[in-house]
Coordinates of C-alpha atoms and ligand atoms in Angstrom, one line a residue:
M220 CA 21.8 154.1 -47.5
T221 CA 23.7 151.2 -49.0
T222 CA 26.2 152.0 -51.8
I223 CA 25.9 149.6 -54.7
L224 CA 28.4 151.0 -57.1
N225 CA 31.3 153.2 -56.4
V226 CA 33.1 154.6 -59.4
Q227 CA 36.5 156.3 -59.1
N228 CA 38.4 158.1 -61.8
L229 CA 37.0 155.8 -64.5
A230 CA 38.5 156.2 -68.0
K231 CA 37.9 154.4 -71.3
T232 CA 40.1 155.0 -74.3
Y233 CA 39.4 153.3 -77.6
R234 CA 42.6 152.9 -79.6
M235 CA 41.8 153.1 -83.3
R236 CA 43.9 153.4 -86.4
E237 CA 43.0 157.0 -86.7
G238 CA 44.1 157.7 -83.1
M239 CA 42.7 157.5 -79.6
V240 CA 39.1 158.2 -78.6
H241 CA 38.8 159.3 -75.0
A242 CA 35.2 158.1 -74.5
L243 CA 35.3 158.5 -70.7
N244 CA 37.6 160.7 -68.7
D245 CA 38.1 160.8 -64.9
I246 CA 34.5 159.8 -64.0
S247 CA 33.7 159.5 -60.2
F248 CA 30.4 158.9 -58.5
S249 CA 28.6 156.7 -56.1
I250 CA 25.2 155.0 -56.5
N251 CA 22.9 153.8 -53.7
K252 CA 20.9 150.6 -53.8
S253 CA 17.6 152.4 -53.9
D254 CA 18.5 154.9 -56.7
F255 CA 16.8 155.4 -60.1
V256 CA 19.6 157.1 -62.0
S257 CA 19.1 158.9 -65.3
I258 CA 22.1 159.5 -67.5
T259 CA 21.9 162.2 -70.2
G260 CA 24.2 164.0 -72.5
P261 CA 24.7 164.8 -76.2
S262 CA 25.1 161.8 -78.6
G263 CA 28.7 160.6 -78.5
S264 CA 29.3 161.8 -74.9
G265 CA 30.1 158.3 -73.6
E266 CA 26.8 157.2 -72.2
T267 CA 26.7 153.8 -73.8
T268 CA 30.4 153.3 -73.0
L269 CA 29.7 154.1 -69.3
L270 CA 26.7 151.6 -69.1
M271 CA 28.8 148.9 -70.8
A272 CA 31.7 149.4 -68.4
L273 CA 29.4 149.4 -65.4
S274 CA 27.7 146.2 -66.5
G275 CA 30.9 144.4 -67.2
L276 CA 30.5 144.2 -71.0
I277 CA 33.7 146.1 -71.8
R278 CA 36.9 146.8 -69.8
P279 CA 37.7 150.3 -68.8
T280 CA 41.2 151.6 -69.4
S281 CA 41.7 152.7 -65.8
G282 CA 40.0 153.6 -62.6
E283 CA 37.8 151.6 -60.3
I284 CA 34.2 150.2 -60.3
I285 CA 33.5 148.7 -56.9
F286 CA 30.6 146.4 -56.6
E287 CA 30.3 144.5 -53.3
N288 CA 33.9 145.1 -52.4
N289 CA 35.2 143.8 -55.7
N290 CA 36.8 146.0 -58.4
L291 CA 35.3 145.2 -61.7
V292 CA 38.1 146.9 -63.6
T293 CA 40.7 144.4 -62.4
A294 CA 38.4 141.4 -62.0
S295 CA 39.2 138.2 -63.9
D296 CA 37.1 137.3 -67.0
K297 CA 35.4 134.6 -65.0
E298 CA 34.5 137.0 -62.2
L299 CA 33.2 139.5 -64.7
A300 CA 31.0 136.9 -66.4
G301 CA 29.7 135.9 -62.9
Y302 CA 28.8 139.5 -62.2
R303 CA 26.9 139.9 -65.5
K304 CA 25.0 136.6 -65.0
K305 CA 24.1 137.0 -61.3
H306 CA 23.8 140.7 -60.6
V307 CA 23.0 142.6 -63.9
G308 CA 20.1 143.0 -66.3
F309 CA 20.5 144.9 -69.5
V310 CA 17.8 146.6 -71.7
M311 CA 18.8 148.1 -75.0
Q312 CA 17.0 150.6 -77.3
N313 CA 16.5 148.1 -80.1
F314 CA 15.2 145.5 -77.7
S315 CA 17.8 142.9 -78.9
L316 CA 15.5 140.0 -78.8
I317 CA 16.5 136.8 -80.6
P318 CA 14.1 136.8 -83.6
Y319 CA 13.7 133.0 -83.9
M320 CA 12.9 132.5 -80.3
T321 CA 9.4 133.1 -78.8
A322 CA 8.8 135.6 -76.0
I323 CA 9.2 133.0 -73.3
Q324 CA 12.3 131.5 -74.9
N325 CA 13.9 134.9 -75.0
V326 CA 13.2 135.4 -71.3
M327 CA 14.5 132.0 -70.4
I328 CA 18.0 132.7 -71.8
P329 CA 19.6 134.2 -68.6
L330 CA 18.1 131.4 -66.5
G331 CA 19.7 128.8 -68.8
L332 CA 23.1 130.6 -68.4
N333 CA 22.6 130.3 -64.6
G334 CA 22.0 126.6 -64.7
H335 CA 18.2 126.5 -63.9
S336 CA 16.3 123.4 -64.9
E337 CA 14.1 123.6 -68.0
R338 CA 11.0 123.5 -65.8
E339 CA 12.2 126.3 -63.5
Q340 CA 13.1 128.3 -66.6
K341 CA 9.6 128.0 -68.0
Q342 CA 7.9 128.7 -64.7
L343 CA 9.9 131.7 -63.7
S344 CA 9.8 133.2 -67.2
A345 CA 6.0 132.8 -67.4
S346 CA 5.6 134.6 -64.1
V347 CA 7.8 137.5 -65.2
L348 CA 5.9 137.7 -68.5
E349 CA 2.7 137.9 -66.4
L350 CA 4.2 140.7 -64.4
V351 CA 5.0 142.8 -67.5
G352 CA 1.4 142.2 -68.7
L353 CA 2.3 139.7 -71.5
G354 CA 1.0 136.5 -70.0
N355 CA -1.1 136.0 -73.1
R356 CA 1.9 136.5 -75.5
K357 CA 4.3 133.8 -74.3
S358 CA 4.5 131.9 -77.6
H359 CA 4.6 135.0 -79.8
Y360 CA 7.8 135.7 -81.8
P361 CA 9.2 139.2 -81.6
R362 CA 7.9 140.1 -85.1
E363 CA 4.4 139.2 -83.9
L364 CA 4.6 141.7 -81.0
S365 CA 4.3 145.5 -81.1
A366 CA 7.4 147.7 -80.2
G367 CA 6.1 148.3 -76.7
Q368 CA 5.5 144.6 -76.2
Q369 CA 8.9 143.7 -77.5
Q370 CA 10.5 146.2 -75.0
R371 CA 8.5 144.6 -72.2
V372 CA 9.8 141.1 -73.2
A373 CA 13.3 142.6 -73.1
I374 CA 12.6 144.0 -69.6
A375 CA 11.2 140.7 -68.5
R376 CA 14.5 139.1 -69.7
A377 CA 16.5 141.7 -67.7
L378 CA 14.4 141.0 -64.6
V379 CA 14.1 137.2 -64.6
N380 CA 17.4 136.6 -62.8
K381 CA 16.4 139.0 -60.0
P382 CA 19.4 141.3 -60.7
D383 CA 20.6 144.0 -58.3
I384 CA 21.0 146.5 -61.1
I385 CA 19.2 147.0 -64.4
F386 CA 21.1 149.0 -67.0
A387 CA 18.8 150.5 -69.7
D388 CA 20.3 152.2 -72.7
E389 CA 17.7 154.5 -74.2
P390 CA 14.9 152.0 -73.4
T391 CA 12.2 154.3 -74.8
G392 CA 14.2 155.7 -77.7
N393 CA 12.2 153.7 -80.3
L394 CA 8.8 154.1 -78.7
D395 CA 5.9 156.5 -79.0
P396 CA 5.4 158.9 -76.0
S397 CA 2.3 156.9 -74.7
L398 CA 4.2 153.6 -74.8
S399 CA 7.3 155.2 -73.2
T400 CA 5.3 156.3 -70.2
G401 CA 4.2 152.7 -69.6
I402 CA 7.8 151.4 -69.8
L403 CA 9.1 154.2 -67.5
E404 CA 6.3 153.6 -64.9
F405 CA 7.2 149.9 -65.0
L406 CA 10.9 150.6 -64.4
Q407 CA 9.9 152.9 -61.5
K408 CA 7.8 150.1 -60.0
V409 CA 10.8 147.6 -60.4
N410 CA 13.0 150.2 -58.6
R411 CA 10.6 150.9 -55.8
E412 CA 8.9 147.6 -55.2
F413 CA 11.7 145.1 -56.0
N414 CA 14.5 147.4 -54.7
I415 CA 16.4 147.0 -58.0
T416 CA 18.8 149.9 -58.8
I417 CA 18.0 151.4 -62.3
M418 CA 20.6 153.2 -64.4
M419 CA 19.0 154.5 -67.5
V420 CA 20.5 156.5 -70.4
T421 CA 17.9 158.7 -72.1
H422 CA 17.7 161.7 -74.4
S423 CA 14.1 162.5 -73.4
P424 CA 13.7 165.1 -70.6
Q425 CA 10.4 163.5 -69.7
A426 CA 12.2 160.1 -69.2
A427 CA 15.1 161.7 -67.4
N428 CA 12.6 163.1 -64.8
Y429 CA 12.0 159.6 -63.6
G430 CA 15.6 159.6 -62.2
D431 CA 15.9 160.7 -58.6
V432 CA 19.7 160.9 -59.3
K433 CA 20.8 162.6 -62.5
I434 CA 24.2 162.1 -64.2
R435 CA 25.1 164.3 -67.0
L436 CA 28.0 163.6 -69.4
D437 CA 29.6 165.9 -71.9
E438 CA 32.5 164.7 -74.1
G439 CA 33.2 161.9 -71.7
R440 CA 33.3 164.0 -68.6
L441 CA 30.8 164.4 -65.8
C442 CA 29.1 167.8 -65.6
N443 CA 27.3 169.1 -62.6
Ligands
ADP651 N1 33.8 150.2 -79.9 C1 34.2 151.5 -80.1 N2 35.4 151.6 -80.7 C2 35.9 152.9 -81.0 N3 35.3 154.0 -80.6 C3 34.1 153.9 -80.0 C4 33.5 152.6 -79.7 N4 32.3 152.8 -79.1 C5 32.2 154.1 -78.9 N5 33.2 154.8 -79.5 C6 33.4 156.3 -79.5 O1 33.4 156.7 -78.2 C7 32.6 157.9 -78.0 C8 31.4 157.7 -77.1 O2 30.5 156.7 -77.7 P1 29.2 156.2 -76.9 O3 29.6 155.8 -75.6 O4 28.6 155.2 -77.8 O5 28.4 157.6 -76.8 P2 26.8 157.8 -76.6 O6 26.2 156.5 -76.1 O7 26.8 158.9 -75.5 O8 26.3 158.3 -77.9 C9 32.2 158.3 -79.4 O9 33.1 159.3 -79.9 C10 32.3 157.0 -80.2 O10 32.6 157.2 -81.6
MG652 MG1 24.6 155.5 -76.8

């Protein structure tokens, strides 16, 4: 078993005018490369904050997040940007596609950031869109796609850089149960066949069952 993320005593406090919000308190766990992790908890329990910290989108207040012998908590901005570009894919509940870009242009974005040529960007993005079953929707704009298709474009965009970890924040939260199953099965395939670690926040017990490791949060703390 290879450890991919080791989290020690992680805390995140948001300082607001009204006072401090302790979104995460003393969180410690370790995730293996092959894991499909589901993260559950009541709304407001810190799930999104945890995913954003682990994916290098926000800075924790204290603690350690070790990825490949580097501590993301004390990494420089440049190192953190490199981690996001090379190792991480992110899927959100609202798909977060760019509305004025076609499906393939949306998928090309991370490749552009990683300095691939235009030709490579198009080839790789087309093949990943094929993989998610949208080979015939490449030039569709998000508004011309169904919700399930939009989420598959978002997953293609998260996959295209061949990340080590995909973080998914309520990826089926806006989808019908039948479409949700398709997305969850696909994430499971990504986990098993491409050996990509999945960390997924969900409020659906059915979705949480896809996790072979389960993390539960309550008021910013880990419950067991
Ligand atoms: N950017 C922010 N600034 C201030 N407080 C925040 C911010 N983001 C989240 N919070 C607060 O932190 C707590 C955890 O939020 P969040 O991580 O979004 O929870 P969840 O995803 O589990 O619903 C909540 O009390 C929320 O109000
Ligand atoms: Mg959330």
